[in-house]
mmCIF file of C-alpha atoms in Angstrom:
data_model
loop_
_atom_site.group_PDB
_atom_site.id
_atom_site.type_symbol
_atom_site.label_atom_id
_atom_site.label_comp_id
_atom_site.label_asym_id
_atom_site.label_seq_id
_atom_site.Cartn_x
_atom_site.Cartn_y
_atom_site.Cartn_z
ATOM 1 C CA MET A 63 -36.104 -55.130 -1.819
ATOM 2 C CA LYS A 64 -34.366 -55.203 1.668
ATOM 3 C CA TYR A 65 -31.261 -56.029 -0.291
ATOM 4 C CA LYS A 66 -31.201 -52.792 -2.139
ATOM 5 C CA ILE A 67 -32.288 -51.065 1.478
ATOM 6 C CA ALA A 68 -29.369 -52.499 3.248
ATOM 7 C CA CYS A 69 -26.734 -51.691 0.174
ATOM 8 C CA ALA A 70 -28.139 -48.136 0.272
ATOM 9 C CA ALA A 71 -27.809 -47.845 3.995
ATOM 10 C CA LEU A 72 -24.185 -49.256 3.963
ATOM 11 C CA ALA A 73 -23.384 -47.195 0.979
ATOM 12 C CA LEU A 74 -24.697 -44.051 3.233
ATOM 13 C CA MET A 75 -22.878 -45.021 6.106
ATOM 14 C CA SER A 76 -19.568 -45.653 4.353
ATOM 15 C CA SER A 77 -20.031 -42.061 2.784
ATOM 16 C CA VAL A 78 -20.521 -40.216 6.202
ATOM 17 C CA PRO A 79 -16.941 -40.134 7.307
ATOM 18 C CA ALA A 80 -15.884 -38.587 3.831
ATOM 19 C CA PHE A 81 -18.033 -35.846 4.337
ATOM 20 C CA ALA A 82 -17.208 -35.351 8.161
ATOM 21 C CA GLN A 83 -13.475 -35.097 7.703
ATOM 22 C CA GLU A 84 -12.260 -31.726 6.992
ATOM 23 C CA GLU A 85 -9.639 -30.795 4.711
ATOM 24 C CA PRO A 86 -6.058 -30.445 6.425
ATOM 25 C CA THR A 87 -5.060 -26.821 6.632
ATOM 26 C CA ALA A 88 -1.474 -26.324 5.671
ATOM 27 C CA PRO A 89 0.518 -24.310 8.093
ATOM 28 C CA VAL A 90 2.116 -22.117 5.565
ATOM 29 C CA THR A 91 0.170 -20.297 3.087
ATOM 30 C CA VAL A 92 1.622 -18.419 -0.132
ATOM 31 C CA SER A 93 -0.228 -15.752 -1.941
ATOM 32 C CA GLY A 94 0.513 -12.982 -4.236
ATOM 33 C CA SER A 95 -0.536 -10.674 -7.121
ATOM 34 C CA VAL A 96 0.151 -8.706 -10.212
ATOM 35 C CA ALA A 97 -1.180 -5.379 -11.331
ATOM 36 C CA MET A 98 -0.894 -2.827 -13.944
ATOM 37 C CA VAL A 99 -2.066 0.984 -12.704
ATOM 38 C CA SER A 100 -2.299 3.817 -14.863
ATOM 39 C CA ASP A 101 -0.380 5.970 -12.109
ATOM 40 C CA TYR A 102 1.389 4.777 -9.244
ATOM 41 C CA ARG A 103 0.090 7.132 -6.194
ATOM 42 C CA PHE A 104 1.999 6.798 -2.922
ATOM 43 C CA ARG A 105 0.023 8.632 -0.328
ATOM 44 C CA GLY A 106 -1.690 10.809 -2.798
ATOM 45 C CA VAL A 107 1.693 11.801 -4.610
ATOM 46 C CA SER A 108 2.780 10.082 -8.002
ATOM 47 C CA MET A 109 5.817 8.084 -8.153
ATOM 48 C CA THR A 110 5.708 7.487 -12.154
ATOM 49 C CA ASP A 111 5.347 11.134 -13.402
ATOM 50 C CA ARG A 112 1.553 10.441 -13.656
ATOM 51 C CA GLY A 113 2.569 7.411 -15.941
ATOM 52 C CA MET A 114 1.846 3.795 -15.718
ATOM 53 C CA ALA A 115 3.331 1.150 -13.653
ATOM 54 C CA VAL A 116 3.419 -2.480 -13.345
ATOM 55 C CA GLN A 117 3.504 -3.796 -9.579
ATOM 56 C CA GLY A 118 3.304 -7.181 -8.087
ATOM 57 C CA GLY A 119 4.172 -8.788 -4.507
ATOM 58 C CA ILE A 120 4.466 -12.423 -2.879
ATOM 59 C CA SER A 121 3.662 -13.137 0.721
ATOM 60 C CA VAL A 122 4.237 -16.191 2.755
ATOM 61 C CA SER A 123 2.317 -16.719 6.280
ATOM 62 C CA HIS A 124 2.341 -18.926 8.878
ATOM 63 C CA GLU A 125 -0.766 -20.295 10.773
ATOM 64 C CA SER A 126 0.900 -18.675 13.879
ATOM 65 C CA GLY A 127 0.272 -15.301 12.391
ATOM 66 C CA ALA A 128 3.612 -14.532 11.240
ATOM 67 C CA TYR A 129 4.367 -13.371 7.690
ATOM 68 C CA ALA A 130 6.795 -12.038 5.287
ATOM 69 C CA GLY A 131 6.722 -10.716 1.751
ATOM 70 C CA VAL A 132 8.034 -8.529 -1.147
ATOM 71 C CA TRP A 133 6.529 -6.155 -3.467
ATOM 72 C CA GLY A 134 7.932 -4.060 -6.250
ATOM 73 C CA SER A 135 6.873 -1.170 -8.698
ATOM 74 C CA ASN A 136 8.603 0.666 -11.379
ATOM 75 C CA LEU A 137 9.423 4.358 -10.718
ATOM 76 C CA SER A 138 9.887 7.913 -12.338
ATOM 77 C CA GLY A 139 9.806 11.394 -11.564
ATOM 78 C CA TRP A 140 9.624 12.428 -8.035
ATOM 79 C CA GLY A 141 9.936 8.498 -6.890
ATOM 80 C CA THR A 142 13.422 8.138 -8.667
ATOM 81 C CA PHE A 143 15.118 8.109 -5.166
ATOM 82 C CA GLY A 144 18.637 9.067 -6.711
ATOM 83 C CA GLY A 145 18.396 7.558 -10.129
ATOM 84 C CA ALA A 146 16.407 4.472 -9.006
ATOM 85 C CA ASN A 147 14.041 3.046 -11.598
ATOM 86 C CA MET A 148 12.524 0.703 -9.021
ATOM 87 C CA GLU A 149 11.074 0.381 -5.705
ATOM 88 C CA LEU A 150 11.623 -2.772 -3.762
ATOM 89 C CA ASP A 151 9.680 -3.086 -0.546
ATOM 90 C CA LEU A 152 10.368 -6.012 2.075
ATOM 91 C CA ASN A 153 8.178 -6.503 4.921
ATOM 92 C CA ALA A 154 7.559 -8.866 7.681
ATOM 93 C CA GLY A 155 5.195 -8.794 10.878
ATOM 94 C CA TYR A 156 2.516 -10.672 12.928
ATOM 95 C CA ALA A 157 -1.000 -10.628 12.950
ATOM 96 C CA VAL A 158 -3.231 -11.529 16.006
ATOM 97 C CA ASP A 159 -6.718 -12.411 16.027
ATOM 98 C CA LEU A 160 -8.603 -10.456 18.646
ATOM 99 C CA GLY A 161 -12.019 -11.905 18.061
ATOM 100 C CA GLY A 162 -13.790 -9.658 15.689
ATOM 101 C CA ALA A 163 -10.656 -7.778 14.976
ATOM 102 C CA THR A 164 -7.163 -8.358 13.925
ATOM 103 C CA LEU A 165 -4.025 -6.391 15.184
ATOM 104 C CA ASP A 166 -1.175 -6.485 12.833
ATOM 105 C CA VAL A 167 2.303 -5.209 13.927
ATOM 106 C CA GLY A 168 5.229 -4.982 11.405
ATOM 107 C CA LEU A 169 7.788 -3.469 9.390
ATOM 108 C CA VAL A 170 8.551 -2.291 5.793
ATOM 109 C CA TRP A 171 12.004 -1.743 4.478
ATOM 110 C CA TYR A 172 11.815 0.579 1.382
ATOM 111 C CA MET A 173 14.739 -0.222 -1.076
ATOM 112 C CA TYR A 174 15.660 1.826 -4.157
ATOM 113 C CA PRO A 175 17.861 -0.488 -6.022
ATOM 114 C CA SER A 176 20.507 1.240 -8.424
ATOM 115 C CA GLY A 177 19.795 4.340 -6.704
ATOM 116 C CA LEU A 178 22.240 6.684 -4.850
ATOM 117 C CA ASP A 179 23.212 6.116 -1.386
ATOM 118 C CA THR A 180 21.135 6.834 1.733
ATOM 119 C CA THR A 181 18.003 5.969 -0.082
ATOM 120 C CA ASP A 182 16.533 2.960 1.795
ATOM 121 C CA PHE A 183 14.648 3.339 5.006
ATOM 122 C CA ALA A 184 12.710 1.384 7.325
ATOM 123 C CA GLU A 185 9.252 1.819 8.829
ATOM 124 C CA PRO A 186 7.459 0.117 11.145
ATOM 125 C CA TYR A 187 3.757 0.071 11.398
ATOM 126 C CA ILE A 188 0.569 -0.931 13.377
ATOM 127 C CA LYS A 189 -2.753 -1.697 12.001
ATOM 128 C CA LEU A 190 -6.217 -2.523 13.518
ATOM 129 C CA SER A 191 -8.814 -4.160 11.282
ATOM 130 C CA GLY A 192 -12.095 -5.616 11.499
ATOM 131 C CA ASP A 193 -15.993 -5.613 10.276
ATOM 132 C CA ILE A 194 -18.651 -3.247 11.306
ATOM 133 C CA GLY A 195 -21.653 -4.902 9.668
ATOM 134 C CA PRO A 196 -21.018 -4.783 5.838
ATOM 135 C CA VAL A 197 -18.272 -2.559 6.123
ATOM 136 C CA SER A 198 -14.754 -3.785 6.578
ATOM 137 C CA ALA A 199 -12.486 -0.854 8.072
ATOM 138 C CA LEU A 200 -8.915 -0.404 9.049
ATOM 139 C CA VAL A 201 -6.838 2.112 10.892
ATOM 140 C CA GLY A 202 -3.108 2.224 11.077
ATOM 141 C CA VAL A 203 -0.342 3.951 12.100
ATOM 142 C CA ALA A 204 3.358 3.976 10.473
ATOM 143 C CA TYR A 205 6.129 5.808 12.132
ATOM 144 C CA ALA A 206 9.755 6.008 10.513
ATOM 145 C CA PRO A 207 12.234 6.954 12.974
ATOM 146 C CA LYS A 208 15.054 9.461 12.237
ATOM 147 C CA GLN A 209 17.011 8.294 9.161
ATOM 148 C CA GLU A 210 19.372 9.979 6.710
ATOM 149 C CA ALA A 211 17.302 8.912 4.085
ATOM 150 C CA LEU A 212 14.575 10.862 5.360
ATOM 151 C CA GLY A 213 16.765 13.942 6.172
ATOM 152 C CA LYS A 214 16.710 17.591 4.867
ATOM 153 C CA ALA A 215 19.420 18.092 2.533
ATOM 154 C CA CYS A 216 18.935 21.637 2.023
ATOM 155 C CA SER A 217 17.472 24.255 4.505
ATOM 156 C CA ASP A 218 16.141 26.614 1.487
ATOM 157 C CA ALA A 219 14.043 26.050 -1.749
ATOM 158 C CA ALA A 220 17.115 27.141 -3.737
ATOM 159 C CA CYS A 221 19.344 24.192 -2.132
ATOM 160 C CA THR A 222 22.205 26.624 -1.485
ATOM 161 C CA ILE A 223 22.546 25.890 2.301
ATOM 162 C CA ALA A 224 23.560 22.349 2.615
ATOM 163 C CA ARG A 225 22.891 19.649 5.568
ATOM 164 C CA PRO A 226 24.856 16.673 4.650
ATOM 165 C CA GLY A 227 23.881 13.590 7.035
ATOM 166 C CA ASP A 228 20.682 15.505 8.494
ATOM 167 C CA LYS A 229 18.187 12.576 9.774
ATOM 168 C CA GLU A 230 14.424 13.110 10.175
ATOM 169 C CA ASP A 231 11.498 11.056 11.112
ATOM 170 C CA ASN A 232 8.174 10.442 9.697
ATOM 171 C CA LEU A 233 4.603 9.857 10.718
ATOM 172 C CA TYR A 234 1.650 8.413 8.696
ATOM 173 C CA LEU A 235 -1.786 8.012 10.008
ATOM 174 C CA TRP A 236 -4.729 6.411 7.839
ATOM 175 C CA THR A 237 -7.863 4.780 7.538
ATOM 176 C CA ASP A 238 -9.373 2.476 4.885
ATOM 177 C CA ILE A 239 -12.880 1.314 4.453
ATOM 178 C CA SER A 240 -14.557 -1.078 1.957
ATOM 179 C CA SER A 241 -17.990 -2.525 1.297
ATOM 180 C CA ALA A 242 -19.298 -4.906 -1.251
ATOM 181 C CA ILE A 243 -22.621 -4.237 -2.796
ATOM 182 C CA PRO A 244 -24.933 -7.277 -2.346
ATOM 183 C CA ASN A 245 -25.442 -9.408 -5.227
ATOM 184 C CA THR A 246 -22.886 -7.620 -7.263
ATOM 185 C CA PRO A 247 -18.977 -8.210 -7.961
ATOM 186 C CA VAL A 248 -18.691 -4.360 -7.111
ATOM 187 C CA THR A 249 -16.837 -3.255 -3.984
ATOM 188 C CA LEU A 250 -16.787 0.293 -2.786
ATOM 189 C CA LYS A 251 -13.539 1.982 -1.117
ATOM 190 C CA ALA A 252 -12.288 5.025 0.559
ATOM 191 C CA HIS A 253 -8.960 5.945 2.055
ATOM 192 C CA LEU A 254 -8.094 8.856 4.307
ATOM 193 C CA GLY A 255 -4.103 9.422 5.330
ATOM 194 C CA TRP A 256 -2.215 12.185 7.172
ATOM 195 C CA SER A 257 1.415 12.722 6.651
ATOM 196 C CA LYS A 258 4.053 14.830 8.960
ATOM 197 C CA GLY A 259 7.576 14.843 8.256
ATOM 198 C CA ASN A 260 10.506 16.497 6.312
ATOM 199 C CA SER A 261 9.217 19.735 4.733
ATOM 200 C CA GLY A 262 11.319 19.811 1.675
ATOM 201 C CA LEU A 263 13.597 18.082 -0.284
ATOM 202 C CA GLY A 264 15.214 15.074 0.696
ATOM 203 C CA PRO A 265 18.917 13.778 0.151
ATOM 204 C CA ASN A 266 17.966 12.953 -3.421
ATOM 205 C CA GLY A 267 15.181 15.109 -4.256
ATOM 206 C CA THR A 268 12.665 13.121 -2.503
ATOM 207 C CA SER A 269 10.296 12.919 0.544
ATOM 208 C CA LEU A 270 8.018 10.851 2.228
ATOM 209 C CA ALA A 271 6.204 14.027 3.400
ATOM 210 C CA PRO A 272 7.206 16.587 0.696
ATOM 211 C CA THR A 273 5.657 19.307 2.161
ATOM 212 C CA GLY A 274 5.706 18.912 5.824
ATOM 213 C CA LYS A 275 2.131 18.151 6.534
ATOM 214 C CA TYR A 276 -0.660 17.132 4.231
ATOM 215 C CA LEU A 277 -3.904 14.805 3.646
ATOM 216 C CA ASP A 278 -4.296 12.528 1.036
ATOM 217 C CA TRP A 279 -7.653 10.846 0.179
ATOM 218 C CA LEU A 280 -9.194 8.270 -2.308
ATOM 219 C CA VAL A 281 -12.613 7.072 -3.291
ATOM 220 C CA GLY A 282 -13.284 4.331 -5.721
ATOM 221 C CA ALA A 283 -14.451 0.972 -6.876
ATOM 222 C CA ASP A 284 -13.335 -2.430 -7.389
ATOM 223 C CA VAL A 285 -15.137 -4.828 -9.913
ATOM 224 C CA ALA A 286 -14.098 -8.702 -9.719
ATOM 225 C CA ILE A 287 -14.630 -10.498 -12.929
ATOM 226 C CA PRO A 288 -16.721 -13.517 -12.429
ATOM 227 C CA GLY A 289 -14.739 -16.748 -13.092
ATOM 228 C CA THR A 290 -11.357 -15.205 -13.221
ATOM 229 C CA PRO A 291 -8.858 -13.951 -10.522
ATOM 230 C CA LEU A 292 -9.094 -10.423 -12.341
ATOM 231 C CA THR A 293 -10.122 -7.281 -10.556
ATOM 232 C CA LEU A 294 -11.020 -3.883 -12.406
ATOM 233 C CA GLY A 295 -10.446 -0.851 -10.310
ATOM 234 C CA ILE A 296 -10.817 3.075 -10.547
ATOM 235 C CA ALA A 297 -10.164 5.755 -8.125
ATOM 236 C CA TYR A 298 -10.088 9.457 -7.635
ATOM 237 C CA VAL A 299 -6.908 10.393 -5.703
ATOM 238 C CA ASP A 300 -6.045 13.647 -4.350
ATOM 239 C CA THR A 301 -4.053 15.706 -1.733
ATOM 240 C CA ASP A 302 -4.522 19.015 0.165
ATOM 241 C CA ILE A 303 -1.049 20.223 -0.803
ATOM 242 C CA ALA A 304 -1.191 23.580 -1.961
ATOM 243 C CA ARG A 305 0.061 25.319 -5.308
ATOM 244 C CA VAL A 306 2.120 27.581 -3.186
ATOM 245 C CA GLU A 307 3.861 24.560 -1.625
ATOM 246 C CA GLU A 308 4.377 22.468 -4.801
ATOM 247 C CA ASN A 309 6.178 25.718 -6.087
ATOM 248 C CA TYR A 310 8.570 25.692 -3.174
ATOM 249 C CA ILE A 311 10.114 22.756 -4.239
ATOM 250 C CA ARG A 312 10.152 22.590 -7.954
ATOM 251 C CA PRO A 313 11.164 21.488 -10.528
ATOM 252 C CA ASN A 314 11.623 18.412 -8.638
ATOM 253 C CA PHE A 315 7.992 18.222 -7.577
ATOM 254 C CA SER A 316 6.280 17.871 -11.033
ATOM 255 C CA ALA A 317 6.168 15.623 -13.955
ATOM 256 C CA ALA A 318 8.211 15.922 -17.172
ATOM 257 C CA ASP A 319 5.401 18.019 -18.600
ATOM 258 C CA GLY A 320 5.574 20.415 -15.572
ATOM 259 C CA LYS A 321 2.145 19.373 -14.356
ATOM 260 C CA SER A 322 1.392 18.770 -10.827
ATOM 261 C CA ILE A 323 2.005 15.327 -9.357
ATOM 262 C CA ALA A 324 -0.087 15.832 -6.125
ATOM 263 C CA ARG A 325 -3.199 17.048 -7.748
ATOM 264 C CA SER A 326 -6.156 14.940 -8.241
ATOM 265 C CA GLN A 327 -6.052 11.993 -10.663
ATOM 266 C CA VAL A 328 -8.419 9.375 -11.660
ATOM 267 C CA VAL A 329 -6.452 6.055 -11.636
ATOM 268 C CA PHE A 330 -7.355 2.850 -13.273
ATOM 269 C CA SER A 331 -6.056 -0.638 -12.688
ATOM 270 C CA ILE A 332 -6.308 -4.226 -13.584
ATOM 271 C CA SER A 333 -5.142 -6.735 -10.986
ATOM 272 C CA ALA A 334 -4.747 -10.335 -10.464
ATOM 273 C CA ALA A 335 -4.745 -12.292 -7.156
ATOM 274 C CA PHE A 336 -3.155 -15.858 -6.657
#
């Protein structure tokens, strides 16, 4: 009996270090995602003629807070950017833990491969995120300094008065909130953004803020599929761009069937994270 107790005690003692030791944390983390969406909406405006898009990205982050990544999507319609059928975003930044909140400072370089010249542009950003009880919140500011890609190619709707080489800037303010419903795989989400930029056509029939100033918003939900990396999403997306403002920059600012690319739309998605 004593022998059994001694063996059990020895086994317990020998097992303690295994439980006490922590798994080593890798200094570099690689993560990514792939998704299919029924409509690629960028700041409330469809970039795919209200059609489907396949998207994906990968990010590398260091334990110091530094990170870099790449993300891509197919395009069509308003988002062709001089004939490009793809958007490729390169980003890098630094995230700092403030104790209860995270400050993230970085830059996105928007690229449109195979498009015409003067389509690519850079946009620095600052984001502050944290949790308020069960709610996760984020506020952000993105400011693209004056660049030819954001310039106003014409000073009139008919594009008869050319302004070659014009450079303009763009400001975007936004906030995101989300909250998981306890004991369910459902997360509710909402977004509100405000754009201020070039009021008209850019050098290739595009603009980050096509009507100068406007609001965009989103409300929806994500459902994580248990036992898989998959998430299903649904969102109602809309803007306050008025019809008269749309008419000012038609036919560019419309889908192939003539429908608005800035009015309300329900967007479905399926994504996988790794």
